[in-house]
Amino acid sequence: MKRILIILVIIVLSAICIICGSKGYSYYSPAKERNNYQTAQHHDDTIRIAYIGDSWAFGHKFHDCKIAEVLSKELSRSVCVSSYGIGGLTSKEIYHALFELENLRCFMERGYDYCYISAGINDTYKKMSTAYYKKSMDCIIRFLLANHIHPIIQEIPDYNINKTYDNQKPDKKFIRQLSMLINHTKLDCKQDFRDALDELINEKGYNDKISVIRYKSWNNDYENDLNILYLNDGMHLNEKGYLVLDSMIAKTISLFYQKIV
């Protein structure tokens, strides 16, 4: 028994050394800002909205027409909505994909007036640090603002983070435990990341330059809304969930639009 414990300790220490090595450092380090490329600038009456980010943005592509219809009625303008999301990406990976993934780069180069960003859910899921999230989100925001695109940031939603952890296989749980140890991130870290976003906004003076979709503005009671707005995994939205979220996004864009016209 003692020998088995010694072997287990050696394995754990070896894994920590590997993760803390050069590859591990790169994995946990935040995004590195790139030289921005230019997106198209349109001068017609159509309002163009992009949805980018993780699986929440990917799932929205089946609902693009609905929010376009809602906004067209509310703003009395032609509205075009397009989505490009990739499941599993962290905030850093989303930012880097804007430059490294040709399809996403071409998507962004079309040019938009507004961009909804769903990023950070996988940061909390994979137990990245709040510093990783803040720097990566700052890079995304700076890229959008440089191209005269108004960022609409999705605050970390109230998904069932404990259930997603419990449902992982033992090897994934082990990695998450190491990540929590290295990044000083607790299991339910959602509020820490929400606070980190607010810190970023205040530090960089983004208050009047971006919009934030607060999770309580559309999902005020997660426990009661779970079976109404979420899929069985407790992490992703169902059709009703997208409709509720989109109504808040539409309201947010409408309020900002009224300020600038």
Short mmCIF file of C-alpha atoms in Angstrom, two decimals, residues 16-155:
data_model
loop_
_atom_site.label_atom_id
_atom_site.label_comp_id
_atom_site.label_asym_id
_atom_site.label_seq_id
_atom_site.Cartn_x
_atom_site.Cartn_y
_atom_site.Cartn_z
CA ILE A 16 2.56 19.16 -12.09
CA CYS A 17 6.09 19.56 -13.46
CA ILE A 18 4.86 18.94 -16.99
CA ILE A 19 2.01 21.43 -16.69
CA CYS A 20 4.26 24.02 -15.09
CA GLY A 21 6.85 23.53 -17.83
CA SER A 22 7.09 25.57 -21.01
CA LYS A 23 4.02 24.04 -22.64
CA GLY A 24 2.01 24.36 -19.46
CA TYR A 25 3.06 27.96 -19.04
CA SER A 26 1.99 28.70 -22.60
CA TYR A 27 -1.35 26.96 -22.02
CA TYR A 28 -2.15 29.02 -18.94
CA SER A 29 -0.76 32.32 -20.18
CA PRO A 30 -3.28 34.90 -21.46
CA ALA A 31 -3.64 36.11 -25.03
CA LYS A 32 -0.88 38.07 -26.68
CA GLU A 33 -2.18 41.10 -28.54
CA ARG A 34 -1.76 40.96 -32.32
CA ASN A 35 -1.54 43.69 -34.92
CA ASN A 36 -5.14 44.43 -35.86
CA TYR A 37 -6.44 43.89 -39.37
CA GLN A 38 -9.16 46.08 -40.82
CA THR A 39 -12.74 45.01 -41.29
CA ALA A 40 -15.12 46.44 -43.88
CA GLN A 41 -16.91 49.70 -43.06
CA HIS A 42 -20.47 49.98 -44.35
CA HIS A 43 -22.35 53.21 -44.95
CA ASP A 44 -25.86 51.99 -45.65
CA ASP A 45 -28.98 51.69 -43.49
CA THR A 46 -28.49 48.04 -42.55
CA ILE A 47 -27.40 47.24 -38.98
CA ARG A 48 -24.97 44.32 -38.96
CA ILE A 49 -24.54 42.19 -35.85
CA ALA A 50 -22.00 39.40 -35.33
CA TYR A 51 -22.13 36.66 -32.72
CA ILE A 52 -18.71 35.17 -31.98
CA GLY A 53 -17.17 33.01 -29.29
CA ASP A 54 -17.75 29.57 -27.84
CA SER A 55 -20.59 27.03 -28.11
CA TRP A 56 -23.17 29.63 -27.06
CA ALA A 57 -22.34 31.65 -30.17
CA PHE A 58 -22.26 28.47 -32.27
CA GLY A 59 -25.73 27.48 -31.07
CA HIS A 60 -27.09 30.90 -31.96
CA LYS A 61 -26.66 30.37 -35.71
CA PHE A 62 -29.97 28.49 -35.66
CA HIS A 63 -31.67 31.61 -34.27
CA ASP A 64 -30.04 34.39 -36.32
CA CYS A 65 -33.18 35.14 -38.29
CA LYS A 66 -35.29 35.53 -35.14
CA ILE A 67 -33.24 38.28 -33.48
CA ALA A 68 -32.87 40.04 -36.84
CA GLU A 69 -36.64 40.08 -37.10
CA VAL A 70 -37.04 41.39 -33.53
CA LEU A 71 -34.51 44.17 -34.01
CA SER A 72 -35.84 45.18 -37.40
CA LYS A 73 -39.24 45.85 -35.84
CA GLU A 74 -37.77 47.63 -32.82
CA LEU A 75 -35.34 49.87 -34.72
CA SER A 76 -37.31 50.24 -37.95
CA ARG A 77 -34.12 49.36 -39.80
CA SER A 78 -32.90 46.46 -41.86
CA VAL A 79 -30.88 44.12 -39.60
CA CYS A 80 -28.47 41.35 -40.55
CA VAL A 81 -27.30 38.85 -37.90
CA SER A 82 -24.49 36.32 -38.43
CA SER A 83 -22.98 33.83 -35.98
CA TYR A 84 -19.63 32.08 -35.82
CA GLY A 85 -18.88 30.13 -32.67
CA ILE A 86 -16.56 27.23 -31.84
CA GLY A 87 -17.41 24.94 -28.95
CA GLY A 88 -14.85 24.58 -26.17
CA LEU A 89 -12.76 27.68 -26.85
CA THR A 90 -11.47 29.79 -23.99
CA SER A 91 -11.25 33.58 -24.20
CA LYS A 92 -7.62 33.44 -25.35
CA GLU A 93 -8.39 30.83 -27.98
CA ILE A 94 -11.27 32.95 -29.30
CA TYR A 95 -9.00 35.98 -29.64
CA HIS A 96 -6.25 34.01 -31.38
CA ALA A 97 -8.82 32.39 -33.68
CA LEU A 98 -9.76 35.87 -34.93
CA PHE A 99 -6.31 35.97 -36.52
CA GLU A 100 -5.34 32.34 -37.06
CA LEU A 101 -8.59 30.75 -38.24
CA GLU A 102 -9.12 31.81 -41.84
CA ASN A 103 -12.88 31.24 -41.86
CA LEU A 104 -13.41 33.34 -38.74
CA ARG A 105 -11.11 36.07 -40.02
CA CYS A 106 -13.05 36.23 -43.29
CA PHE A 107 -16.26 36.30 -41.25
CA MET A 108 -15.06 39.33 -39.28
CA GLU A 109 -13.62 41.11 -42.31
CA ARG A 110 -17.16 41.50 -43.68
CA GLY A 111 -17.61 44.28 -41.15
CA TYR A 112 -20.21 44.76 -38.39
CA ASP A 113 -21.74 47.49 -36.27
CA TYR A 114 -22.16 45.34 -33.17
CA CYS A 115 -20.52 42.16 -31.96
CA TYR A 116 -21.88 39.92 -29.21
CA ILE A 117 -19.07 37.93 -27.56
CA SER A 118 -19.66 34.77 -25.57
CA ALA A 119 -16.27 34.12 -23.97
CA GLY A 120 -15.10 32.99 -20.57
CA ILE A 121 -17.50 30.14 -19.91
CA ASN A 122 -14.78 27.65 -20.83
CA ASP A 123 -12.27 29.66 -18.79
CA THR A 124 -14.38 28.90 -15.72
CA TYR A 125 -15.02 25.32 -16.88
CA LYS A 126 -11.28 24.66 -17.42
CA LYS A 127 -10.28 26.63 -14.30
CA MET A 128 -8.15 29.28 -15.94
CA SER A 129 -7.14 32.33 -13.91
CA THR A 130 -9.07 35.59 -13.81
CA ALA A 131 -5.90 37.32 -15.06
CA TYR A 132 -5.99 35.05 -18.14
CA TYR A 133 -9.61 36.04 -18.73
CA LYS A 134 -9.09 39.78 -18.19
CA LYS A 135 -6.14 40.08 -20.57
CA SER A 136 -7.77 37.96 -23.26
CA MET A 137 -11.05 39.87 -23.06
CA ASP A 138 -9.15 43.15 -23.21
CA CYS A 139 -7.52 42.00 -26.46
CA ILE A 140 -10.91 41.09 -27.97
CA ILE A 141 -12.44 44.42 -26.94
CA ARG A 142 -9.51 46.42 -28.29
CA PHE A 143 -9.70 44.61 -31.62
CA LEU A 144 -13.41 45.37 -31.98
CA LEU A 145 -13.13 49.01 -30.93
CA ALA A 146 -10.24 49.53 -33.35
CA ASN A 147 -12.62 48.48 -36.11
CA HIS A 148 -15.47 50.70 -34.89
CA ILE A 149 -17.50 47.68 -33.76
CA HIS A 150 -19.48 48.05 -30.55
CA PRO A 151 -18.71 45.08 -28.24
CA ILE A 152 -21.58 43.38 -26.39
CA ILE A 153 -20.01 41.21 -23.71
CA GLN A 154 -21.84 38.23 -22.26
CA GLU A 155 -21.27 38.12 -18.49
#
